[in-house]
CSV table of C-alpha atoms in Angstrom, one decimal:
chain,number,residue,atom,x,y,z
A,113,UNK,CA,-64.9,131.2,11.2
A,114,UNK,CA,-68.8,130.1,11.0
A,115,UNK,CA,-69.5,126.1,10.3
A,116,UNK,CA,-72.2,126.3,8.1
A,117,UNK,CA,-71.8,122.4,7.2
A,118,UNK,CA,-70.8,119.3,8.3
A,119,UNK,CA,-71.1,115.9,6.7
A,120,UNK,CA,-69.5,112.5,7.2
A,121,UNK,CA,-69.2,109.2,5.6
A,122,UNK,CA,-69.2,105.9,6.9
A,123,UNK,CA,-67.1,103.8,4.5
A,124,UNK,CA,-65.7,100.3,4.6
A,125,UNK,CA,-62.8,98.1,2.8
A,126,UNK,CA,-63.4,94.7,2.7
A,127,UNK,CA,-60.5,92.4,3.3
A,128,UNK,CA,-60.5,90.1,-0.1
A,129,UNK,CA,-59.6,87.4,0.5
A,130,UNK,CA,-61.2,87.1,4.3
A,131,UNK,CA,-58.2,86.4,6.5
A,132,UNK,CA,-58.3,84.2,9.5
A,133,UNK,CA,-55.1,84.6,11.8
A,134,UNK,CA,-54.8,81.6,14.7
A,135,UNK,CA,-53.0,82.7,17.8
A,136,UNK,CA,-52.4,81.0,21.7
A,137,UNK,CA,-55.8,79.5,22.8
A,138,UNK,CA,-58.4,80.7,19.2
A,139,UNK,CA,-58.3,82.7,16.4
A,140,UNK,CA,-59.5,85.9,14.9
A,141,UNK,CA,-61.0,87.0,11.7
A,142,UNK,CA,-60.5,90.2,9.7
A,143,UNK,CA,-63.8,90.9,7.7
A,144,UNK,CA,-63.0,95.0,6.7
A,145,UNK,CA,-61.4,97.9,7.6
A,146,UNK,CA,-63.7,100.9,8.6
A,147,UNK,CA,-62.8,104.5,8.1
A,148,UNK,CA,-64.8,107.9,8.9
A,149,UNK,CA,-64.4,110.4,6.6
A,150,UNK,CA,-65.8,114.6,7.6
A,151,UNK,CA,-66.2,117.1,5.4
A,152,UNK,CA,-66.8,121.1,7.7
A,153,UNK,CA,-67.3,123.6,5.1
A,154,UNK,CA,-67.8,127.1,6.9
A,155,UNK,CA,-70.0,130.1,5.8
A,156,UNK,CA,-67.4,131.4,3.3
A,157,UNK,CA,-66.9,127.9,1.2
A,158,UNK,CA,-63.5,126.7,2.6
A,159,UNK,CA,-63.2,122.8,3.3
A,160,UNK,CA,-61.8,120.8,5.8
A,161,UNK,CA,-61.4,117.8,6.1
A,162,UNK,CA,-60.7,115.3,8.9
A,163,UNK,CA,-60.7,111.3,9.4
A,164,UNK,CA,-62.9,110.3,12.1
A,165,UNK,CA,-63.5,106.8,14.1
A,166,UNK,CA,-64.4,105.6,17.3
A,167,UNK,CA,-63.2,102.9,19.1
A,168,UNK,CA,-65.6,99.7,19.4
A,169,UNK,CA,-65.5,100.3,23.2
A,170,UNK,CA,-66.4,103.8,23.3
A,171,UNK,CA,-69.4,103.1,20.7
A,172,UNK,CA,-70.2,100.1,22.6
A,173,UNK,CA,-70.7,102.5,25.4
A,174,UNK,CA,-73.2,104.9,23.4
A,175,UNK,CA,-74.8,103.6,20.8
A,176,UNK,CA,-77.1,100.3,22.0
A,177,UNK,CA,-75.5,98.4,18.1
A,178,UNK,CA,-72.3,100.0,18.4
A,179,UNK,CA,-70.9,101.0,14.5
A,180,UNK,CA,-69.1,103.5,12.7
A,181,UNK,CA,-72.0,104.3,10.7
A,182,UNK,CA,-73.7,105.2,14.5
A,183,UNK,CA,-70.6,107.0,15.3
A,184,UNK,CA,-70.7,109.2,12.2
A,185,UNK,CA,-74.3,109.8,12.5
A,186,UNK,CA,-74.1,111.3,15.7
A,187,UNK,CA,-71.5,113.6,14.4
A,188,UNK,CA,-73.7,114.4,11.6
A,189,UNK,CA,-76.4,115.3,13.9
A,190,UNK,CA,-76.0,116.1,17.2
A,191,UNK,CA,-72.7,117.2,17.6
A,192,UNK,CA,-73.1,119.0,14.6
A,193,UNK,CA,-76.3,120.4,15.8
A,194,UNK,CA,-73.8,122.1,18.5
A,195,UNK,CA,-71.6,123.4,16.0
A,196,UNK,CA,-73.3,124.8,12.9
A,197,UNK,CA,-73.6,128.8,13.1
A,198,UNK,CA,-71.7,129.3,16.0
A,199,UNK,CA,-68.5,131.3,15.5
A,200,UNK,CA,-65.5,129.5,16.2
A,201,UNK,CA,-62.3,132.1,17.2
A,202,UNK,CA,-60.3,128.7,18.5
A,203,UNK,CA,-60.4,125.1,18.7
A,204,UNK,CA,-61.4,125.7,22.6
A,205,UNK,CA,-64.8,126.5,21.1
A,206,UNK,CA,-65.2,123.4,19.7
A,207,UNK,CA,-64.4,121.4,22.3
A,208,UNK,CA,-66.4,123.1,25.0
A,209,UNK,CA,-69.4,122.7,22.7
A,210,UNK,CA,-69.1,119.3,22.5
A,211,UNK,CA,-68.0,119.1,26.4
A,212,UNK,CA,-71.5,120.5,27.2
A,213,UNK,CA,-73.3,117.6,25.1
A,214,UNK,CA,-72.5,115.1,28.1
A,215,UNK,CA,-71.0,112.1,26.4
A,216,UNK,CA,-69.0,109.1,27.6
A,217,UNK,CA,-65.3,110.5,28.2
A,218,UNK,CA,-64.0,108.3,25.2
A,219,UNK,CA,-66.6,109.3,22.8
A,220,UNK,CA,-66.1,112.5,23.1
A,221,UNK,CA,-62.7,112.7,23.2
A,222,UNK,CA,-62.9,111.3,20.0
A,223,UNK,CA,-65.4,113.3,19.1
A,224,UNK,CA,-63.5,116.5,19.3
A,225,UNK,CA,-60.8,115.4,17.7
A,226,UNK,CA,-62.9,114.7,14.4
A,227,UNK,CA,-63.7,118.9,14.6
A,228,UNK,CA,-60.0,119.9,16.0
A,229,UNK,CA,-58.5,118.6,13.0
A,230,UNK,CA,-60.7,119.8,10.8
A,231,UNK,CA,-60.9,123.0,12.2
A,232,UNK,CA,-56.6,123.0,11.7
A,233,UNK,CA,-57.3,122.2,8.3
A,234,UNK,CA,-59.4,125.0,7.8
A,235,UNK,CA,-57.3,127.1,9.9
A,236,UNK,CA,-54.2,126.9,7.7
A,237,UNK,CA,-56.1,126.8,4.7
A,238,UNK,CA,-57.0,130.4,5.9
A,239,UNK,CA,-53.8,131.9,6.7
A,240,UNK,CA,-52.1,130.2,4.0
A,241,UNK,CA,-49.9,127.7,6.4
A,242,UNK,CA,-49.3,124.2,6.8
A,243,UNK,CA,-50.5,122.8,10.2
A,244,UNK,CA,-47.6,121.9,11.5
A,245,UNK,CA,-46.6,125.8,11.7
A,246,UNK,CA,-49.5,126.7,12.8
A,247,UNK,CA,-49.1,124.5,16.2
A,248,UNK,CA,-45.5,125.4,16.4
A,249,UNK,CA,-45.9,128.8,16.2
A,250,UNK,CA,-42.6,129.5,14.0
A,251,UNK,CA,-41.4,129.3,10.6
A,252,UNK,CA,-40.4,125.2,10.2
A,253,UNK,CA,-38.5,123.7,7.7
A,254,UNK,CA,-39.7,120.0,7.7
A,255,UNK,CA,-36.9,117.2,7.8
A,256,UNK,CA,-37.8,114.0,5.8
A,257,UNK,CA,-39.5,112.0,8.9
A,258,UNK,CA,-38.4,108.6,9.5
A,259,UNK,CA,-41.2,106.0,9.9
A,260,UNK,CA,-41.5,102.5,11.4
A,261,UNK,CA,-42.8,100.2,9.3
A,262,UNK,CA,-46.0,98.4,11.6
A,263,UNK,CA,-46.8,95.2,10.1
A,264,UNK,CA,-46.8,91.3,11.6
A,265,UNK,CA,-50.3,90.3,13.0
A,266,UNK,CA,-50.4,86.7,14.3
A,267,UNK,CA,-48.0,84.4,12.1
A,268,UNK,CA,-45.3,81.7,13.0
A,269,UNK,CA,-41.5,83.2,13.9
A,270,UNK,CA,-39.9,82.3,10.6
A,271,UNK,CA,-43.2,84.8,9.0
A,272,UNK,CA,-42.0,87.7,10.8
A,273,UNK,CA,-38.8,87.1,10.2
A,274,UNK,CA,-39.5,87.0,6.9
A,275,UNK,CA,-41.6,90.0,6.6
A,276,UNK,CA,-38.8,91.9,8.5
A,277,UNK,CA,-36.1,90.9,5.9
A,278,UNK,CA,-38.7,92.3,3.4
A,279,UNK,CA,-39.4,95.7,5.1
A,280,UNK,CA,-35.6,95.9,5.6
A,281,UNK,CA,-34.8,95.8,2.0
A,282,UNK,CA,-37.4,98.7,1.3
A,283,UNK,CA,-35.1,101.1,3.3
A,284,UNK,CA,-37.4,100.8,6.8
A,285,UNK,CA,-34.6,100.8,9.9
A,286,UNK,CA,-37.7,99.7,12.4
A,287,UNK,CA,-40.1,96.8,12.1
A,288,UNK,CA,-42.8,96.3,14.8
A,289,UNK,CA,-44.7,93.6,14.9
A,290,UNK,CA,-47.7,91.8,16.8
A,291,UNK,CA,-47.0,88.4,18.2
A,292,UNK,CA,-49.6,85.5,18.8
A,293,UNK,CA,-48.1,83.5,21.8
A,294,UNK,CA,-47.4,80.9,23.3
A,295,UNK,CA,-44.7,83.0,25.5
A,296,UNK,CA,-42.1,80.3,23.8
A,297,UNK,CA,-42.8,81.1,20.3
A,298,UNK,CA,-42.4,84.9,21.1
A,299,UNK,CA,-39.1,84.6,22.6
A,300,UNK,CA,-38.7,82.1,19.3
A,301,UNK,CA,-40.2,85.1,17.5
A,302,UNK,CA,-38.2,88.0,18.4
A,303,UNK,CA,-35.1,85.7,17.9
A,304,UNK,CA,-35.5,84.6,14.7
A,305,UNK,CA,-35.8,88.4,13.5
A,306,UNK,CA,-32.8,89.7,15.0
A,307,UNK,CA,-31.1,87.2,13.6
A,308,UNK,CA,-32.6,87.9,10.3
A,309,UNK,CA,-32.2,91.6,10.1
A,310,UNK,CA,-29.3,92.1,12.7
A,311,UNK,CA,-28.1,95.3,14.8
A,312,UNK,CA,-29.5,97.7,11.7
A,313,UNK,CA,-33.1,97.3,12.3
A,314,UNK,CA,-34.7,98.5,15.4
A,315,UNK,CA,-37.7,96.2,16.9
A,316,UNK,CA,-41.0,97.3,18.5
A,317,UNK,CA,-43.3,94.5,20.1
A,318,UNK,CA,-47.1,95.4,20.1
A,319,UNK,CA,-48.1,92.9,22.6
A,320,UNK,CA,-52.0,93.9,23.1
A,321,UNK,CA,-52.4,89.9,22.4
A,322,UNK,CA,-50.8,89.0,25.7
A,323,UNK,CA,-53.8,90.0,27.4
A,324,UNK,CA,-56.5,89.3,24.6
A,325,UNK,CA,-55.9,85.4,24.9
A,326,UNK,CA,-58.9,84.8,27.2
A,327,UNK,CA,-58.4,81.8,29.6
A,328,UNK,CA,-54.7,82.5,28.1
A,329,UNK,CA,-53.6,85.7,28.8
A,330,UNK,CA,-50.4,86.3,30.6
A,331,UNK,CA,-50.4,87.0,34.3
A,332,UNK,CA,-48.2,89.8,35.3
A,333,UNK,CA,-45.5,87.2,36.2
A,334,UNK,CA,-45.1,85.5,32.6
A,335,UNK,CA,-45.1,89.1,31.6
A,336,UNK,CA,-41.9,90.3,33.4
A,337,UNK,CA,-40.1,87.1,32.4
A,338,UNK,CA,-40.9,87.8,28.4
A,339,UNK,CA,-39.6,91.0,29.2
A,340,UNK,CA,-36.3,90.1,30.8
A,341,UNK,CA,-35.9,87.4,28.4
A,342,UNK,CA,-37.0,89.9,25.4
A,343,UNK,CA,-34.1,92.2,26.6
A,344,UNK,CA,-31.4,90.0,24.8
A,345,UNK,CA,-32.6,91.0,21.8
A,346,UNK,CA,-32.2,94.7,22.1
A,347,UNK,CA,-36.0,95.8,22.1
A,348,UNK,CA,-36.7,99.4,20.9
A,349,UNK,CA,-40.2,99.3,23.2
A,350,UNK,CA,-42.1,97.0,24.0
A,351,UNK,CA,-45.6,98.1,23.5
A,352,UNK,CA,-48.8,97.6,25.8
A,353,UNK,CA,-47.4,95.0,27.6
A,354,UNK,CA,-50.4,94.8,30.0
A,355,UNK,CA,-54.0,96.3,29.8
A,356,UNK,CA,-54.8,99.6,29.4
A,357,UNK,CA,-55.1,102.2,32.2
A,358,UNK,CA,-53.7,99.6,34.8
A,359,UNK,CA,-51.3,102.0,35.8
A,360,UNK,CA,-50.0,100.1,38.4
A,361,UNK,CA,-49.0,97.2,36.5
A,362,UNK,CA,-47.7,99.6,33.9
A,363,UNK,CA,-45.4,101.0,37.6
A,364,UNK,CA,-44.6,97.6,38.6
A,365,UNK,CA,-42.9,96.6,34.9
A,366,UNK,CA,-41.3,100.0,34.4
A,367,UNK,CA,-39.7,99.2,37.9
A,368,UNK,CA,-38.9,94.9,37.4
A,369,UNK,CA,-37.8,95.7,33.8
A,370,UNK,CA,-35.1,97.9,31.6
A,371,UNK,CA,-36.9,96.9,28.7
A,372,UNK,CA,-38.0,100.4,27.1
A,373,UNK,CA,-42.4,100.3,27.5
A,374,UNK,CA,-44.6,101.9,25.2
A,375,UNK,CA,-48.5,102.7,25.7
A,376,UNK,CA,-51.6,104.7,25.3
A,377,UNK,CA,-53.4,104.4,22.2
A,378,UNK,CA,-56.2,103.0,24.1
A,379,UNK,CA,-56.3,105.5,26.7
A,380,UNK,CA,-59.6,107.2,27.1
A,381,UNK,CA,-58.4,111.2,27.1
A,382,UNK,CA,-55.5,113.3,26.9
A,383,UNK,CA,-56.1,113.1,30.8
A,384,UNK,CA,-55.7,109.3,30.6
A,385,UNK,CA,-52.7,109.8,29.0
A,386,UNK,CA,-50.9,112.4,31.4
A,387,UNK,CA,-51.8,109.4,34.1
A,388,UNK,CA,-49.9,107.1,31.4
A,389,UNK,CA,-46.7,109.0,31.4
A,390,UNK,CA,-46.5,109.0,34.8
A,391,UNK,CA,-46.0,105.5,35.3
A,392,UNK,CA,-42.5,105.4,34.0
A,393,UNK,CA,-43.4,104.4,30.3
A,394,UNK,CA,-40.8,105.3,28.0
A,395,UNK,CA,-42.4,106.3,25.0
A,396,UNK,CA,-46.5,107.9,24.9
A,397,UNK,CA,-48.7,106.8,22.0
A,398,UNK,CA,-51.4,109.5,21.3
A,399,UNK,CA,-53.0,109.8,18.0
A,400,UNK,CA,-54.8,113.3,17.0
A,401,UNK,CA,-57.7,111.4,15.7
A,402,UNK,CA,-58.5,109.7,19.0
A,403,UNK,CA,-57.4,112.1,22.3
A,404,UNK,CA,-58.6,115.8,21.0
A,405,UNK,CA,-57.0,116.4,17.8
A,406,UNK,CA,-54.2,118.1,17.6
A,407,UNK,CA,-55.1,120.8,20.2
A,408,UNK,CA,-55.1,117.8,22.9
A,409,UNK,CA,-51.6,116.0,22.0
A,410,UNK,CA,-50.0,118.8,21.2
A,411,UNK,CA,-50.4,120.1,24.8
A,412,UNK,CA,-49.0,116.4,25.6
A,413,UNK,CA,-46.3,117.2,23.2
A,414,UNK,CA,-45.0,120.0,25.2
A,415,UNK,CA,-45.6,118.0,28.3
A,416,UNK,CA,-43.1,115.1,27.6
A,417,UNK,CA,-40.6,118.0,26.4
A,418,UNK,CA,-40.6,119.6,29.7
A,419,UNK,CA,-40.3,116.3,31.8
A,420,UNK,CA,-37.3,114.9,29.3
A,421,UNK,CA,-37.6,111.5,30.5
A,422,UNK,CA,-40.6,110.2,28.2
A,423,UNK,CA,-41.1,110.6,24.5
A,424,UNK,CA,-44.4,111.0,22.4
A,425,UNK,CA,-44.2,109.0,19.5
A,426,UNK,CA,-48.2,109.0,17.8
A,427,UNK,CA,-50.3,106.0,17.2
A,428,UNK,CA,-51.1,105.7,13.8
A,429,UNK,CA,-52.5,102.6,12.4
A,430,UNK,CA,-55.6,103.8,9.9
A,431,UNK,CA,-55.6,105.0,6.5
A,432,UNK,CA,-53.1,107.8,4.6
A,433,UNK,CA,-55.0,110.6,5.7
A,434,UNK,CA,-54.5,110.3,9.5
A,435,UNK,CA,-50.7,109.7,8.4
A,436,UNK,CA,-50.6,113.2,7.5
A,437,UNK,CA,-52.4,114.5,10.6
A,438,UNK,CA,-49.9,112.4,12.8
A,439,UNK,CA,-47.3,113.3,10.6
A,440,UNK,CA,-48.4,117.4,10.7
A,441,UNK,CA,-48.1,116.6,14.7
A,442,UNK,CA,-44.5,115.7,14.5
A,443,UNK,CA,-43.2,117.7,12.6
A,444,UNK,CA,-43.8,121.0,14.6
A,445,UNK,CA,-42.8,118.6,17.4
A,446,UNK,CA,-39.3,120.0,19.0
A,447,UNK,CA,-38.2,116.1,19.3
A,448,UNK,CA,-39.7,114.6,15.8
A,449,UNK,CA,-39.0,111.3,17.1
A,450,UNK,CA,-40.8,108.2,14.8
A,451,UNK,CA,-43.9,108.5,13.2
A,452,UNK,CA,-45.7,104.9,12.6
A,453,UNK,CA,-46.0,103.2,8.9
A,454,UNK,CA,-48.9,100.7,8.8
A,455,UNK,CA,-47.7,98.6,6.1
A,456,UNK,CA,-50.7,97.3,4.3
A,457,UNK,CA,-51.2,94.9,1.0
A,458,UNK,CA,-51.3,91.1,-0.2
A,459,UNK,CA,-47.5,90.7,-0.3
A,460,UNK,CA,-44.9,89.2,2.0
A,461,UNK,CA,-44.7,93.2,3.8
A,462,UNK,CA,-48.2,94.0,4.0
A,463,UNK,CA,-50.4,92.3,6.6
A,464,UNK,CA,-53.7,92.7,4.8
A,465,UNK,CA,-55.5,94.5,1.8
A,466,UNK,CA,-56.3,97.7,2.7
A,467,UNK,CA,-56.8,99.8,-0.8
A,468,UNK,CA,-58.7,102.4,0.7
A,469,UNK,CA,-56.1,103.7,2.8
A,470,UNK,CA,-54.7,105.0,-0.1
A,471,UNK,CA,-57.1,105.9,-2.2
A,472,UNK,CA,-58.7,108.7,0.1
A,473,UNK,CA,-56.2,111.1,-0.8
A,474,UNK,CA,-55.7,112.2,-4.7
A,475,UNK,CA,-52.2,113.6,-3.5
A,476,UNK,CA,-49.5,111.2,-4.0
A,477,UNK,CA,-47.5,111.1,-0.9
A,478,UNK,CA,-43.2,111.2,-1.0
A,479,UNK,CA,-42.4,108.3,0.9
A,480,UNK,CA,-39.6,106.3,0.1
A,481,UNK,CA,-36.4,104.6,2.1
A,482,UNK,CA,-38.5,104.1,5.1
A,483,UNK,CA,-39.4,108.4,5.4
A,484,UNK,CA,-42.2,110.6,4.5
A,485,UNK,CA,-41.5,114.0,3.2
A,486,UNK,CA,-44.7,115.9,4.2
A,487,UNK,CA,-46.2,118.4,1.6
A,488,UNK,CA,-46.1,121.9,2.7
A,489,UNK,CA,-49.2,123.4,1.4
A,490,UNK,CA,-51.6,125.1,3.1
A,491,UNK,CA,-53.6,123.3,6.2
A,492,UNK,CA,-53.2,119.4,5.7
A,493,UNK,CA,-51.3,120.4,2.2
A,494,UNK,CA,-53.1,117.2,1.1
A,495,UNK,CA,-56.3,116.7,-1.9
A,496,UNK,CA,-59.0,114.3,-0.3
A,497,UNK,CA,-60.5,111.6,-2.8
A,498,UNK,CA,-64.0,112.4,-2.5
A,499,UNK,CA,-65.1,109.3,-4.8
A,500,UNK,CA,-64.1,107.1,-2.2
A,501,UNK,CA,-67.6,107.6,-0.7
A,502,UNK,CA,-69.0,106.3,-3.3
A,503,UNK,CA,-66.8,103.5,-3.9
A,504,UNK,CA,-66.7,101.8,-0.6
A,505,UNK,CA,-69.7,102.2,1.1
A,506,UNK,CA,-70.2,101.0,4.3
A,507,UNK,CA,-70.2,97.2,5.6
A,508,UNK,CA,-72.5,96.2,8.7
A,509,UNK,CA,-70.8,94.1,11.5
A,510,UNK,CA,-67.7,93.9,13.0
A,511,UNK,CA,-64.3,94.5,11.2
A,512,UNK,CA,-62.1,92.0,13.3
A,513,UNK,CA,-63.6,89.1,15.8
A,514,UNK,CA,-61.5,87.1,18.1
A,515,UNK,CA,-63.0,83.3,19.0
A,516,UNK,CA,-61.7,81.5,21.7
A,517,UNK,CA,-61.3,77.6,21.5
């Protein structure tokens, strides 16, 4: 196929009312969600479509006032500058075009994946097959996939256990949650919820906080003793216990604990990833819209299939439309493990307003009881909501800010 255009949107979703969520040692502030939508039409008039999104620390790396309107402007030009007329025979291609442009390793990873997905998109839209056949390479019939609800950012323990109750009673059978320290009131936390929901609901701890508190972040130390302590309460994973790409803490847990661990949404690469998995994590968070599409986790895919002792589970925390990529992912996967749920809204499940998630696709999406049954139309088999350009155009400044008292 021959690219003949590529163009992508910068959009933003204000969170109405502002929200302001205190945790151990500050606070932090949730202004807006951003979201990255492209559009790749080739020569013949075929769409695709993929969502797009850099990380603040790869922008900050690039662009001297890092934003996603930056990051979608340098797809919209230079990268597309690559990519226009050339004729693509595979998403190699792609990448290799944008390899030879020289950018930060986290950018471009990024980057690629915008194209990869799109070019799947496009791919099955061609051939007349979903993408999840298409990376399989065989006739699936898709299973209903069970999701995990991902809610709870920084509240008291009796809030999540609340919110768990909630998210049980809508069929969900996982919960994860975000906690906000003091390591007394997570113990208190994680307590409070199994109690709550009991053995029928599994429980996944996000704890990026534990080393986002500034003068308060936990030491290694602290962090082993949550995790031993944790371990009473039956812990499905615990997830980025320590910061990224310190693989030797990430070596050291694996070896004090028997607490499952879960990481690498905020690895770099696919590369960074491999180096993840070899650590003795349990579970490997890659996300097709951040570590080279599909092409790069599906090759990660078939990695943790072949070792047996680790199990790819995608990050997915952005709006409905990266749900169905992730969810495209897993089901040609030949473990279909989880697929992750970000619950959003202004009620007792959701942890923020986030209409735009939604509202980018026209298709109505089967979920219900906790599982999504995927649509098995061509490409992404889903309709993009093309007026949500128009109706949320794009915020300057930061979406979230954490402040340190």
């Amino acid at each position: 196929m021959r690219i003949s255009e590529v163009s992508v949107y910068s959009l933003s979703c204000p969170i109405e009312p502002k929200q302001v969520r205190p945790f151990y040692g500050g606070f932090r502030r949730l202004h807006k969600r951003d979201f990255v939508l492209a559009v790749v039409e080739t020569a013949d008039g075929a769409v695709g479509y993929a969502p797009a999104g850099a990380s603040s620390s790869a922008m900050r790396e690039y662009f001297e006032d890092a934003s996603h309107d930056s990051f979608a402007d340098l797809l919209e030009t230079r990268i597309a500058d690559a990519i226009i007329g050339e004729e693509i025979d595979a998403p190699g291609d792609i990448s290799a075009a944008i390899r030879n442009l020289d950018l930060p390793t986290k950018l471009e990873s990024e980057a690629i994946s915008v194209f990869d997905v799109a070019y799947h998109d496009l791919w099955g839209k061609r051939v007349g097959e979903p993408v999840y056949e298409l990376l399989a390479d065989r006739d699936v019939q898709p299973e209903p996939l069970d999701m995990y609800a991902s809610a709870g950012m920084y509240m008291d323990p009796e809030g999540y256990a609340e919110q768990a109750s909630v998210i049980a009673v809508r069929g969900f059978d996982a919960y994860k949650y975000r906690p906000a320290g003091p390591p007394e009131e997570d113990i208190e936390t994680v307590r409070r919820i199994r109690e709550r929901v009991g053995d029928e609901m599994e429980i996944m701890i996000d704890a990026h906080t534990w080393w986002k508190l500034g003068e308060r972040s936990y030491d290694f130390q602290q962090v082993e003793q949550l995790l031993n302590e944790i371990e009473a309460y039956d812990p499905y994973w615990i997830e980025e216990p320590v910061q990224p790409a310190d693989y030797d803490a990430y070596e050291r847990l694996a070896a004090a604990t028997d607490v499952p661990l879960a990481g690498g949404e905020s690895e770099d690469s696919p590369a960074g990833l491999k180096r993840l998995s070899e650590t003795g994590v349990d579970y490997l968070q890659g996300d097709v819209r951040h570590h080279c599409g599909f092409t790069g986790c599906w090759e990660l895919i078939e990695a943790c299939a072949d070792d047996g002792s680790i199990t790819f589970v995608p990050h997915n925390f952005g709006t409905h439309l990266g749900l169905v990529a992730n969810a495209h992912l897993i089901t040609a996967s030949p473990e279909s493990p989880l697929l992750e749920y970000p619950v959003f809204g202004s009620d007792v499940a959701g942890m923020y307003p986030f209409p735009l998630a939604e509202d980018v696709l026209s298709t109505d999406l089967d979920i219900a009881d906790g599982q999504l049954r995927l649509p098995d139309r061509p490409g992404l088999g889903v309709e993009v909501n093309e007026s949500v350009i128009e109706n949320y155009p794009h915020v300057d400044g930061p979406w979230t800010e954490f402040v340190y008292e």
